[in-house]
Structures are given as C-alpha cells and as structure tokens.
Amino acid sequence: TVSKLVVQDKVEKYVKQESMCAVTFTDQHILVPSERDGYNHLYVYTLNGQLKRSIAKGEKYEITDVYGMDDKTGDVYYAANCLGPQDKQVYVSHANGKIERLTQREGQNNAVFSRGFRYFINVWNDINNPSVYTLNDSRGKILHTMIDNRELKQKYESYGFGTKELFSFTTSEGVK
C-alpha cells in the first residue's frame, strides 16, 4: 500500500488541532474545516484531492460542527454561528450553493442526523431554557417533541431568579 497526499491545508499562523479532528470522510468526498481565510469554513474535496466547493468562504462567521454530506444529493449538513458568537444553528448547503437554516430557535442547537440525512434529533437550549429534544425532518420541520423539560423550567421559574440577558459592548480600542 502506498500513501498519497491528497489534501494539504496551510494557515499563516497555525492549524488548530480541533479542525483536523473534524475532517469528515464520505464514500466520495472529504470535508475539511479550515481557517485559511480567517474564519473556520468548510471545503469539500473529492477523494483524489480536487476542491469541489467551499461553504461559507468569505463570510464572517464560524462553522462550528460538521455533520456530514449526502453523496447522492451533494447536500452538506453543519452548524454555524451566523447569528452571533452566542448562537448556533443547523444548516444545509445544497449542491447548487443555496444554504438553508434548519433550526429556527435562537440559542444553542445541536443535531444528530440519521443515516441518509432524512431526519435529525435537535437539542436546543438557551440561557433561560433547559434542553428541548425534537425529531425533525431534513427540511427542519419538527415532527415530534421527545423531551420538553417543561417541569424543570417551571421549577426553576418558581425560584424567582428572573431571566438572563446577553449584551455586548465596545472597548476603548474599538473592539466589540
């Protein structure tokens, strides 16, 4: 057996180990997260190392999770913080370049996809709500709420702590 380099990633400063742990292989493609353009974006290669397309290149947000690719349709499933660093949504990038958001609640969304990407379990929460588990179809439609943690939320609210709010500010150096 002879090894052959098919994809090489270079970043001016360093390559984060987390990016290399998220490299994903399908039967026909290699999905490589990279910060080569300043943000963690996703690059789709063929198994022989030919770049087919980039996802989110040029955008000022990070792809945080790579769920995989449906080789039949060319759809790539991932999570990103497009709405801000405190938020994570689940997306699909179609082969034609169109991107769709599959989760609608702001906060933290995580997904576990079925084989074939027909369904996913979404785990959502935010700073004022415990995790809610839903079964969704590949378009993001909620088919069934499996766990809503309503009792836990009511118990927490009974303590009267109030709600939390996120805010941002700009430093004297102009950094938000």
GROMACS .gro file of N, CA and C in nm:
model
  528
    1THR      N    1   0.084  -0.118   0.000
    1THR     CA    2   0.000   0.000   0.000
    1THR      C    3   0.089   0.124   0.000
    2VAL      N    4   0.054   0.218  -0.087
    2VAL     CA    5   0.129   0.342  -0.099
    2VAL      C    6   0.039   0.456  -0.055
    3SER      N    7   0.090   0.540   0.034
    3SER     CA    8   0.015   0.657   0.079
    3SER      C    9   0.039   0.772  -0.017
    4LYS      N   10  -0.063   0.855  -0.035
    4LYS     CA   11  -0.053   0.969  -0.125
    4LYS      C   12  -0.119   1.089  -0.060
    5LEU      N   13  -0.051   1.203  -0.059
    5LEU     CA   14  -0.109   1.327  -0.006
    5LEU      C   15  -0.214   1.377  -0.105
    6VAL      N   16  -0.338   1.394  -0.059
    6VAL     CA   17  -0.443   1.442  -0.149
    6VAL      C   18  -0.493   1.581  -0.110
    7VAL      N   19  -0.485   1.617   0.018
    7VAL     CA   20  -0.528   1.750   0.063
    7VAL      C   21  -0.426   1.802   0.162
    8GLN      N   22  -0.383   1.924   0.140
    8GLN     CA   23  -0.291   1.988   0.234
    8GLN      C   24  -0.350   2.122   0.272
    9ASP      N   25  -0.355   2.151   0.401
    9ASP     CA   26  -0.412   2.277   0.449
    9ASP      C   27  -0.303   2.359   0.513
   10LYS      N   28  -0.295   2.485   0.474
   10LYS     CA   29  -0.197   2.575   0.532
   10LYS      C   30  -0.269   2.699   0.584
   11VAL      N   31  -0.229   2.741   0.702
   11VAL     CA   32  -0.278   2.864   0.761
   11VAL      C   33  -0.155   2.941   0.805
   12GLU      N   34  -0.156   3.072   0.786
   12GLU     CA   35  -0.038   3.154   0.812
   12GLU      C   36   0.021   3.132   0.951
   13LYS      N   37  -0.065   3.128   1.054
   13LYS     CA   38  -0.014   3.118   1.190
   13LYS      C   39  -0.002   2.973   1.237
   14TYR      N   40  -0.112   2.898   1.236
   14TYR     CA   41  -0.110   2.758   1.278
   14TYR      C   42  -0.242   2.692   1.240
   15VAL      N   43  -0.241   2.561   1.237
   15VAL     CA   44  -0.363   2.485   1.212
   15VAL      C   45  -0.410   2.430   1.346
   16LYS      N   46  -0.534   2.464   1.383
   16LYS     CA   47  -0.586   2.417   1.512
   16LYS      C   48  -0.613   2.267   1.508
   17GLN      N   49  -0.578   2.199   1.614
   17GLN     CA   50  -0.599   2.055   1.623
   17GLN      C   51  -0.747   2.020   1.610
   18GLU      N   52  -0.837   2.104   1.663
   18GLU     CA   53  -0.979   2.077   1.656
   18GLU      C   54  -1.027   2.067   1.511
   19SER      N   55  -0.968   2.147   1.424
   19SER     CA   56  -1.007   2.142   1.283
   19SER      C   57  -0.973   2.007   1.223
   20MET      N   58  -0.856   1.956   1.255
   20MET     CA   59  -0.815   1.827   1.199
   20MET      C   60  -0.901   1.713   1.254
   21CYS      N   61  -0.949   1.726   1.377
   21CYS     CA   62  -1.036   1.623   1.434
   21CYS      C   63  -1.173   1.621   1.366
   22ALA      N   64  -1.212   1.733   1.302
   22ALA     CA   65  -1.344   1.743   1.239
   22ALA      C   66  -1.341   1.707   1.090
   23VAL      N   67  -1.226   1.667   1.035
   23VAL     CA   68  -1.222   1.623   0.896
   23VAL      C   69  -1.315   1.503   0.884
   24THR      N   70  -1.402   1.505   0.783
   24THR     CA   71  -1.504   1.402   0.766
   24THR      C   72  -1.489   1.338   0.628
   25PHE      N   73  -1.495   1.205   0.626
   25PHE     CA   74  -1.486   1.131   0.500
   25PHE      C   75  -1.622   1.070   0.467
   26THR      N   76  -1.661   1.078   0.340
   26THR     CA   77  -1.778   1.007   0.290
   26THR      C   78  -1.726   0.905   0.189
   27ASP      N   79  -1.815   0.836   0.122
   27ASP     CA   80  -1.772   0.741   0.020
   27ASP      C   81  -1.706   0.809  -0.099
   28GLN      N   82  -1.740   0.939  -0.121
   28GLN     CA   83  -1.689   1.008  -0.239
   28GLN      C   84  -1.620   1.141  -0.211
   29HIS      N   85  -1.624   1.187  -0.086
   29HIS     CA   86  -1.573   1.321  -0.057
   29HIS      C   87  -1.495   1.327   0.074
   30ILE      N   88  -1.419   1.435   0.086
   30ILE     CA   89  -1.351   1.470   0.211
   30ILE      C   90  -1.397   1.611   0.247
   31LEU      N   91  -1.448   1.630   0.369
   31LEU     CA   92  -1.490   1.761   0.418
   31LEU      C   93  -1.382   1.811   0.513
   32VAL      N   94  -1.323   1.925   0.479
   32VAL     CA   95  -1.210   1.977   0.557
   32VAL      C   96  -1.245   2.115   0.612
   33PRO      N   97  -1.260   2.127   0.746
   33PRO     CA   98  -1.275   2.259   0.805
   33PRO      C   99  -1.139   2.329   0.805
   34SER      N  100  -1.138   2.457   0.778
   34SER     CA  101  -1.011   2.530   0.775
   34SER      C  102  -1.034   2.677   0.804
   35GLU      N  103  -0.935   2.738   0.869
   35GLU     CA  104  -0.937   2.882   0.895
   35GLU      C  105  -0.849   2.957   0.796
   36ARG      N  106  -0.827   2.900   0.679
   36ARG     CA  107  -0.735   2.959   0.581
   36ARG      C  108  -0.777   3.099   0.537
   37ASP      N  109  -0.906   3.134   0.548
   37ASP     CA  110  -0.949   3.268   0.509
   37ASP      C  111  -0.982   3.355   0.631
   38GLY      N  112  -0.939   3.311   0.750
   38GLY     CA  113  -0.959   3.390   0.871
   38GLY      C  114  -1.074   3.345   0.958
   39TYR      N  115  -1.163   3.264   0.903
   39TYR     CA  116  -1.276   3.209   0.978
   39TYR      C  117  -1.282   3.060   0.952
   40ASN      N  118  -1.335   2.984   1.046
   40ASN     CA  119  -1.345   2.840   1.027
   40ASN      C  120  -1.459   2.810   0.929
   41HIS      N  121  -1.421   2.779   0.805
   41HIS     CA  122  -1.516   2.746   0.700
   41HIS      C  123  -1.492   2.603   0.654
   42LEU      N  124  -1.569   2.557   0.559
   42LEU     CA  125  -1.566   2.416   0.520
   42LEU      C  126  -1.535   2.404   0.371
   43TYR      N  127  -1.447   2.309   0.337
   43TYR     CA  128  -1.405   2.286   0.200
   43TYR      C  129  -1.434   2.141   0.164
   44VAL      N  130  -1.498   2.121   0.048
   44VAL     CA  131  -1.538   1.988   0.003
   44VAL      C  132  -1.444   1.946  -0.111
   45TYR      N  133  -1.377   1.833  -0.089
   45TYR     CA  134  -1.283   1.777  -0.187
   45TYR      C  135  -1.333   1.642  -0.235
   46THR      N  136  -1.292   1.604  -0.355
   46THR     CA  137  -1.311   1.466  -0.398
   46THR      C  138  -1.206   1.382  -0.327
   47LEU      N  139  -1.219   1.251  -0.334
   47LEU     CA  140  -1.122   1.163  -0.268
   47LEU      C  141  -0.983   1.172  -0.329
   48ASN      N  142  -0.971   1.225  -0.452
   48ASN     CA  143  -0.838   1.241  -0.511
   48ASN      C  144  -0.781   1.381  -0.485
   49GLY      N  145  -0.850   1.462  -0.403
   49GLY     CA  146  -0.796   1.590  -0.360
   49GLY      C  147  -0.837   1.710  -0.443
   50GLN      N  148  -0.932   1.696  -0.532
   50GLN     CA  149  -0.979   1.809  -0.612
   50GLN      C  150  -1.083   1.888  -0.533
   51LEU      N  151  -1.060   2.018  -0.517
   51LEU     CA  152  -1.156   2.104  -0.446
   51LEU      C  153  -1.281   2.118  -0.530
   52LYS      N  154  -1.396   2.077  -0.473
   52LYS     CA  155  -1.524   2.088  -0.545
   52LYS      C  156  -1.594   2.219  -0.512
   53ARG      N  157  -1.595   2.256  -0.383
   53ARG     CA  158  -1.660   2.380  -0.344
   53ARG      C  159  -1.621   2.416  -0.201
   54SER      N  160  -1.646   2.541  -0.169
   54SER     CA  161  -1.625   2.587  -0.031
   54SER      C  162  -1.759   2.631   0.023
   55ILE      N  163  -1.776   2.614   0.153
   55ILE     CA  164  -1.900   2.652   0.218
   55ILE      C  165  -1.870   2.763   0.317
   56ALA      N  166  -1.936   2.876   0.300
   56ALA     CA  167  -1.924   2.994   0.386
   56ALA      C  168  -1.798   3.075   0.360
   57LYS      N  169  -1.722   3.042   0.257
   57LYS     CA  170  -1.600   3.118   0.227
   57LYS      C  171  -1.634   3.266   0.210
   58GLY      N  172  -1.558   3.351   0.276
   58GLY     CA  173  -1.581   3.494   0.268
   58GLY      C  174  -1.678   3.549   0.371
   59GLU      N  175  -1.754   3.460   0.436
   59GLU     CA  176  -1.848   3.505   0.539
   59GLU      C  177  -1.775   3.528   0.671
   60LYS      N  178  -1.829   3.614   0.754
   60LYS     CA  179  -1.765   3.647   0.882
   60LYS      C  180  -1.832   3.574   0.997
   61TYR      N  181  -1.839   3.442   0.984
   61TYR     CA  182  -1.888   3.357   1.092
   61TYR      C  183  -1.815   3.224   1.084
   62GLU      N  184  -1.830   3.145   1.189
   62GLU     CA  185  -1.757   3.019   1.200
   62GLU      C  186  -1.850   2.900   1.182
   63ILE      N  187  -1.803   2.799   1.110
   63ILE     CA  188  -1.870   2.670   1.109
   63ILE      C  189  -1.819   2.596   1.232
   64THR      N  190  -1.911   2.557   1.320
   64THR     CA  191  -1.871   2.500   1.449
   64THR      C  192  -1.875   2.348   1.451
   65ASP      N  193  -1.963   2.287   1.372
   65ASP     CA  194  -1.977   2.141   1.369
   65ASP      C  195  -2.000   2.097   1.225
   66VAL      N  196  -1.943   1.982   1.190
   66VAL     CA  197  -1.967   1.923   1.058
   66VAL      C  198  -2.040   1.792   1.083
   67TYR      N  199  -2.163   1.782   1.030
   67TYR     CA  200  -2.243   1.661   1.050
   67TYR      C  201  -2.224   1.560   0.937
   68GLY      N  202  -2.193   1.608   0.817
   68GLY     CA  203  -2.167   1.516   0.708
   68GLY      C  204  -2.224   1.564   0.576
   69MET      N  205  -2.212   1.476   0.477
   69MET     CA  206  -2.256   1.507   0.341
   69MET      C  207  -2.333   1.390   0.284
   70ASP      N  208  -2.442   1.421   0.217
   70ASP     CA  209  -2.519   1.321   0.143
   70ASP      C  210  -2.459   1.315   0.003
   71ASP      N  211  -2.384   1.209  -0.026
   71ASP     CA  212  -2.318   1.198  -0.156
   71ASP      C  213  -2.416   1.194  -0.272
   72LYS      N  214  -2.539   1.146  -0.248
   72LYS     CA  215  -2.638   1.137  -0.356
   72LYS      C  216  -2.687   1.275  -0.400
   73THR      N  217  -2.712   1.363  -0.304
   73THR     CA  218  -2.767   1.495  -0.336
   73THR      C  219  -2.661   1.605  -0.339
   74GLY      N  220  -2.548   1.582  -0.273
   74GLY     CA  221  -2.446   1.685  -0.260
   74GLY      C  222  -2.472   1.780  -0.145
   75ASP      N  223  -2.576   1.753  -0.066
   75ASP     CA  224  -2.608   1.839   0.049
   75ASP      C  225  -2.507   1.817   0.161
   76VAL      N  226  -2.460   1.927   0.220
   76VAL     CA  227  -2.367   1.923   0.332
   76VAL      C  228  -2.437   1.981   0.454
   77TYR      N  229  -2.432   1.908   0.565
   77TYR     CA  230  -2.500   1.947   0.688
   77TYR      C  231  -2.397   1.991   0.792
   78TYR      N  232  -2.423   2.105   0.855
   78TYR     CA  233  -2.328   2.161   0.950
   78TYR      C  234  -2.399   2.257   1.045
   79ALA      N  235  -2.327   2.301   1.148
   79ALA     CA  236  -2.375   2.405   1.238
   79ALA      C  237  -2.282   2.524   1.228
   80ALA      N  238  -2.338   2.644   1.247
   80ALA     CA  239  -2.258   2.766   1.239
   80ALA      C  240  -2.317   2.872   1.330
   81ASN      N  241  -2.235   2.972   1.361
   81ASN     CA  242  -2.279   3.081   1.448
   81ASN      C  243  -2.307   3.208   1.367
   82CYS      N  244  -2.387   3.195   1.261
   82CYS     CA  245  -2.419   3.308   1.173
   82CYS      C  246  -2.487   3.424   1.245
   83LEU      N  247  -2.566   3.394   1.348
   83LEU     CA  248  -2.641   3.498   1.418
   83LEU      C  249  -2.559   3.565   1.528
   84GLY      N  250  -2.439   3.518   1.552
   84GLY     CA  251  -2.352   3.576   1.654
   84GLY      C  252  -2.283   3.468   1.733
   85PRO      N  253  -2.179   3.503   1.807
   85PRO     CA  254  -2.100   3.403   1.878
   85PRO      C  255  -2.174   3.329   1.988
   86GLN      N  256  -2.285   3.384   2.036
   86GLN     CA  257  -2.363   3.320   2.142
   86GLN      C  258  -2.467   3.223   2.086
   87ASP      N  259  -2.472   3.208   1.955
   87ASP     CA  260  -2.579   3.132   1.891
   87ASP      C  261  -2.520   3.023   1.802
   88LYS      N  262  -2.593   2.911   1.788
   88LYS     CA  263  -2.551   2.805   1.696
   88LYS      C  264  -2.676   2.747   1.631
   89GLN      N  265  -2.678   2.748   1.499
   89GLN     CA  266  -2.790   2.698   1.420
   89GLN      C  267  -2.742   2.585   1.331
   90VAL      N  268  -2.834   2.499   1.287
   90VAL     CA  269  -2.804   2.388   1.198
   90VAL      C  270  -2.844   2.429   1.057
   91TYR      N  271  -2.755   2.402   0.961
   91TYR     CA  272  -2.775   2.442   0.822
   91TYR      C  273  -2.752   2.325   0.727
   92VAL      N  274  -2.805   2.342   0.605
   92VAL     CA  275  -2.772   2.253   0.494
   92VAL      C  276  -2.729   2.343   0.378
   93SER      N  277  -2.618   2.305   0.316
   93SER     CA  278  -2.571   2.373   0.195
   93SER      C  279  -2.595   2.277   0.080
   94HIS      N  280  -2.683   2.316  -0.011
   94HIS     CA  281  -2.717   2.231  -0.125
   94HIS      C  282  -2.606   2.238  -0.231
   95ALA      N  283  -2.605   2.140  -0.320
   95ALA     CA  284  -2.503   2.134  -0.425
   95ALA      C  285  -2.504   2.258  -0.514
   96ASN      N  286  -2.621   2.324  -0.528
   96ASN     CA  287  -2.630   2.445  -0.610
   96ASN      C  288  -2.582   2.569  -0.537
   97GLY      N  289  -2.536   2.555  -0.412
   97GLY     CA  290  -2.484   2.667  -0.334
   97GLY      C  291  -2.586   2.732  -0.242
   98LYS      N  292  -2.713   2.698  -0.257
   98LYS     CA  293  -2.817   2.756  -0.170
   98LYS      C  294  -2.801   2.699  -0.029
   99ILE      N  295  -2.808   2.787   0.070
   99ILE     CA  296  -2.795   2.748   0.211
   99ILE      C  297  -2.928   2.769   0.280
  100GLU      N  298  -2.971   2.668   0.356
  100GLU     CA  299  -3.096   2.678   0.432
  100GLU      C  300  -3.068   2.654   0.579
  101ARG      N  301  -3.133   2.734   0.662
  101ARG     CA  302  -3.126   2.714   0.806
  101ARG      C  303  -3.233   2.614   0.845
  102LEU      N  304  -3.194   2.508   0.915
  102LEU     CA  305  -3.287   2.402   0.952
  102LEU      C  306  -3.345   2.418   1.092
  103THR      N  307  -3.287   2.502   1.175
  103THR     CA  308  -3.336   2.525   1.311
  103THR      C  309  -3.381   2.670   1.321
  104GLN      N  310  -3.487   2.693   1.396
  104GLN     CA  311  -3.547   2.827   1.398
  104GLN      C  312  -3.535   2.900   1.531
  105ARG      N  313  -3.508   2.827   1.638
  105ARG     CA  314  -3.497   2.894   1.768
  105ARG      C  315  -3.356   2.944   1.790
  106GLU      N  316  -3.345   3.071   1.828
  106GLU     CA  317  -3.214   3.125   1.861
  106GLU      C  318  -3.166   3.060   1.990
  107GLY      N  319  -3.037   3.042   2.002
  107GLY     CA  320  -2.976   2.976   2.117
  107GLY      C  321  -2.875   2.875   2.068
  108GLN      N  322  -2.863   2.765   2.139
  108GLN     CA  323  -2.769   2.659   2.102
  108GLN      C  324  -2.846   2.540   2.045
  109ASN      N  325  -2.820   2.507   1.921
  109ASN     CA  326  -2.881   2.393   1.854
  109ASN      C  327  -2.773   2.293   1.820
  110ASN      N  328  -2.796   2.168   1.854
  110ASN     CA  329  -2.708   2.058   1.817
  110ASN      C  330  -2.793   1.953   1.748
  111ALA      N  331  -2.732   1.881   1.653
  111ALA     CA  332  -2.809   1.784   1.576
  111ALA      C  333  -2.739   1.649   1.573
  112VAL      N  334  -2.819   1.544   1.569
  112VAL     CA  335  -2.773   1.408   1.544
  112VAL      C  336  -2.855   1.360   1.426
  113PHE      N  337  -2.790   1.339   1.311
  113PHE     CA  338  -2.860   1.301   1.189
  113PHE      C  339  -2.870   1.151   1.174
  114SER      N  340  -2.979   1.108   1.111
  114SER     CA  341  -2.996   0.967   1.077
  114SER      C  342  -2.907   0.935   0.957
  115ARG      N  343  -2.880   0.808   0.938
  115ARG     CA  344  -2.808   0.766   0.818
  115ARG      C  345  -2.894   0.807   0.698
  116GLY      N  346  -2.834   0.870   0.601
  116GLY     CA  347  -2.908   0.918   0.485
  116GLY      C  348  -2.960   1.059   0.501
  117PHE      N  349  -2.948   1.118   0.619
  117PHE     CA  350  -2.983   1.258   0.646
  117PHE      C  351  -3.132   1.289   0.623
  118ARG      N  352  -3.219   1.191   0.640
  118ARG     CA  353  -3.363   1.216   0.624
  118ARG      C  354  -3.424   1.279   0.749
  119TYR      N  355  -3.363   1.252   0.866
  119TYR     CA  356  -3.414   1.302   0.993
  119TYR      C  357  -3.298   1.346   1.082
  120PHE      N  358  -3.330   1.432   1.179
  120PHE     CA  359  -3.230   1.462   1.282
  120PHE      C  360  -3.300   1.492   1.414
  121ILE      N  361  -3.227   1.459   1.520
  121ILE     CA  362  -3.271   1.497   1.654
  121ILE      C  363  -3.202   1.629   1.683
  122ASN      N  364  -3.282   1.730   1.716
  122ASN     CA  365  -3.227   1.861   1.751
  122ASN      C  366  -3.236   1.877   1.903
  123VAL      N  367  -3.126   1.920   1.962
  123VAL     CA  368  -3.123   1.953   2.104
  123VAL      C  369  -3.101   2.103   2.113
  124TRP      N  370  -3.203   2.173   2.161
  124TRP     CA  371  -3.199   2.320   2.170
  124TRP      C  372  -3.206   2.363   2.314
  125ASN      N  373  -3.131   2.469   2.347
  125ASN     CA  374  -3.147   2.539   2.474
  125ASN      C  375  -3.095   2.681   2.457
  126ASP      N  376  -3.125   2.764   2.554
  126ASP     CA  377  -3.066   2.898   2.560
  126ASP      C  378  -3.042   2.931   2.706
  127ILE      N  379  -3.001   3.053   2.735
  127ILE     CA  380  -2.963   3.085   2.873
  127ILE      C  381  -3.080   3.084   2.970
  128ASN      N  382  -3.204   3.085   2.919
  128ASN     CA  383  -3.321   3.085   3.006
  128ASN      C  384  -3.406   2.958   2.995
  129ASN      N  385  -3.364   2.864   2.912
  129ASN     CA  386  -3.444   2.744   2.889
  129ASN      C  387  -3.357   2.618   2.891
  130PRO      N  388  -3.404   2.515   2.961
  130PRO     CA  389  -3.331   2.387   2.958
  130PRO      C  390  -3.350   2.320   2.822
  131SER      N  391  -3.274   2.216   2.797
  131SER     CA  392  -3.274   2.148   2.667
  131SER      C  393  -3.411   2.093   2.629
  132VAL      N  394  -3.444   2.111   2.501
  132VAL     CA  395  -3.564   2.056   2.440
  132VAL      C  396  -3.518   1.967   2.325
  133TYR      N  397  -3.566   1.843   2.323
  133TYR     CA  398  -3.527   1.745   2.222
  133TYR      C  399  -3.642   1.724   2.124
  134THR      N  400  -3.616   1.747   1.995
  134THR     CA  401  -3.719   1.728   1.893
  134THR      C  402  -3.667   1.639   1.781
  135LEU      N  403  -3.760   1.569   1.717
  135LEU     CA  404  -3.729   1.493   1.597
  135LEU      C  405  -3.774   1.579   1.480
  136ASN      N  406  -3.683   1.600   1.384
  136ASN     CA  407  -3.708   1.689   1.271
  136ASN      C  408  -3.684   1.616   1.139
  137ASP      N  409  -3.751   1.661   1.033
  137ASP     CA  410  -3.720   1.605   0.902
  137ASP      C  411  -3.603   1.682   0.841
  138SER      N  412  -3.562   1.644   0.722
  138SER     CA  413  -3.443   1.704   0.660
  138SER      C  414  -3.463   1.850   0.620
  139ARG      N  415  -3.585   1.901   0.625
  139ARG     CA  416  -3.610   2.043   0.599
  139ARG      C  417  -3.617   2.123   0.729
  140GLY      N  418  -3.605   2.055   0.844
  140GLY     CA  419  -3.609   2.123   0.973
  140GLY      C  420  -3.745   2.122   1.040
  141LYS      N  421  -3.847   2.070   0.972
  141LYS     CA  422  -3.981   2.066   1.030
  141LYS      C  423  -3.982   1.974   1.152
  142ILE      N  424  -4.038   2.024   1.263
  142ILE     CA  425  -4.047   1.944   1.385
  142ILE      C  426  -4.159   1.841   1.368
  143LEU      N  427  -4.122   1.714   1.379
  143LEU     CA  428  -4.217   1.605   1.365
  143LEU      C  429  -4.272   1.561   1.500
  144HIS      N  430  -4.188   1.572   1.604
  144HIS     CA  431  -4.228   1.525   1.737
  144HIS      C  432  -4.135   1.587   1.841
  145THR      N  433  -4.193   1.636   1.950
  145THR     CA  434  -4.112   1.681   2.064
  145THR      C  435  -4.096   1.563   2.156
  146MET      N  436  -3.973   1.519   2.173
  146MET     CA  437  -3.946   1.400   2.253
  146MET      C  438  -3.934   1.434   2.402
  147ILE      N  439  -3.860   1.540   2.433
  147ILE     CA  440  -3.844   1.585   2.572
  147ILE      C  441  -3.852   1.737   2.570
  148ASP      N  442  -3.945   1.794   2.649
  148ASP     CA  443  -3.955   1.940   2.650
  148ASP      C  444  -3.904   2.003   2.780
  149ASN      N  445  -3.879   1.924   2.882
  149ASN     CA  446  -3.827   1.973   3.011
  149ASN      C  447  -3.913   2.084   3.070
  150ARG      N  448  -4.042   2.080   3.043
  150ARG     CA  449  -4.135   2.181   3.094
  150ARG      C  450  -4.134   2.185   3.247
  151GLU      N  451  -4.135   2.069   3.311
  151GLU     CA  452  -4.137   2.065   3.458
  151GLU      C  453  -4.011   2.127   3.516
  152LEU      N  454  -3.897   2.099   3.457
  152LEU     CA  455  -3.772   2.157   3.505
  152LEU      C  456  -3.775   2.309   3.490
  153LYS      N  457  -3.825   2.359   3.377
  153LYS     CA  458  -3.833   2.503   3.357
  153LYS      C  459  -3.926   2.567   3.460
  154GLN      N  460  -4.041   2.505   3.485
  154GLN     CA  461  -4.136   2.558   3.584
  154GLN      C  462  -4.074   2.560   3.723
  155LYS      N  463  -4.002   2.455   3.758
  155LYS     CA  464  -3.938   2.450   3.889
  155LYS      C  465  -3.835   2.562   3.902
  156TYR      N  466  -3.754   2.581   3.798
  156TYR     CA  467  -3.655   2.688   3.801
  156TYR      C  468  -3.722   2.824   3.814
  157GLU      N  469  -3.829   2.845   3.737
  157GLU     CA  470  -3.900   2.973   3.742
  157GLU      C  471  -3.963   2.997   3.880
  158SER      N  472  -3.998   2.890   3.950
  158SER     CA  473  -4.060   2.905   4.082
  158SER      C  474  -3.963   2.964   4.184
  159TYR      N  475  -3.833   2.956   4.157
  159TYR     CA  476  -3.734   3.014   4.248
  159TYR      C  477  -3.725   3.166   4.236
  160GLY      N  478  -3.780   3.222   4.127
  160GLY     CA  479  -3.784   3.368   4.113
  160GLY      C  480  -3.651   3.432   4.080
  161PHE      N  481  -3.563   3.362   4.014
  161PHE     CA  482  -3.432   3.419   3.980
  161PHE      C  483  -3.440   3.526   3.872
  162GLY      N  484  -3.547   3.528   3.794
  162GLY     CA  485  -3.556   3.623   3.683
  162GLY      C  486  -3.490   3.564   3.559
  163THR      N  487  -3.485   3.645   3.454
  163THR     CA  488  -3.426   3.598   3.330
  163THR      C  489  -3.288   3.659   3.310
  164LYS      N  490  -3.208   3.591   3.233
  164LYS     CA  491  -3.074   3.640   3.200
  164LYS      C  492  -3.081   3.707   3.064
  165GLU      N  493  -2.993   3.804   3.042
  165GLU     CA  494  -2.983   3.872   2.914
  165GLU      C  495  -2.838   3.880   2.872
  166LEU      N  496  -2.814   3.859   2.744
  166LEU     CA  497  -2.680   3.878   2.689
  166LEU      C  498  -2.668   4.021   2.639
  167PHE      N  499  -2.550   4.077   2.644
  167PHE     CA  500  -2.528   4.212   2.592
  167PHE      C  501  -2.387   4.219   2.536
  168SER      N  502  -2.363   4.320   2.458
  168SER     CA  503  -2.229   4.343   2.405
  168SER      C  504  -2.191   4.488   2.431
  169PHE      N  505  -2.062   4.514   2.426
  169PHE     CA  506  -2.013   4.650   2.444
  169PHE      C  507  -1.885   4.665   2.363
  170THR      N  508  -1.847   4.788   2.339
  170THR     CA  509  -1.726   4.817   2.263
  170THR      C  510  -1.621   4.873   2.357
  171THR      N  511  -1.500   4.817   2.349
  171THR     CA  512  -1.390   4.864   2.435
  171THR      C  513  -1.337   4.997   2.386
  172SER      N  514  -1.250   5.059   2.466
  172SER     CA  515  -1.191   5.187   2.425
  172SER      C  516  -1.104   5.172   2.300
  173GLU      N  517  -1.062   5.048   2.270
  173GLU     CA  518  -0.982   5.022   2.148
  173GLU      C  519  -1.073   4.995   2.027
  174GLY      N  520  -1.205   5.001   2.046
  174GLY     CA  521  -1.298   4.981   1.935
  174GLY      C  522  -1.331   4.836   1.907
  175VAL      N  523  -1.300   4.746   2.002
  175VAL     CA  524  -1.330   4.604   1.983
  175VAL      C  525  -1.465   4.576   2.045
  176LYS      N  526  -1.555   4.513   1.967
  176LYS     CA  527  -1.688   4.480   2.019
  176LYS      C  528  -1.680   4.347   2.093
   0.00000   0.00000   0.00000
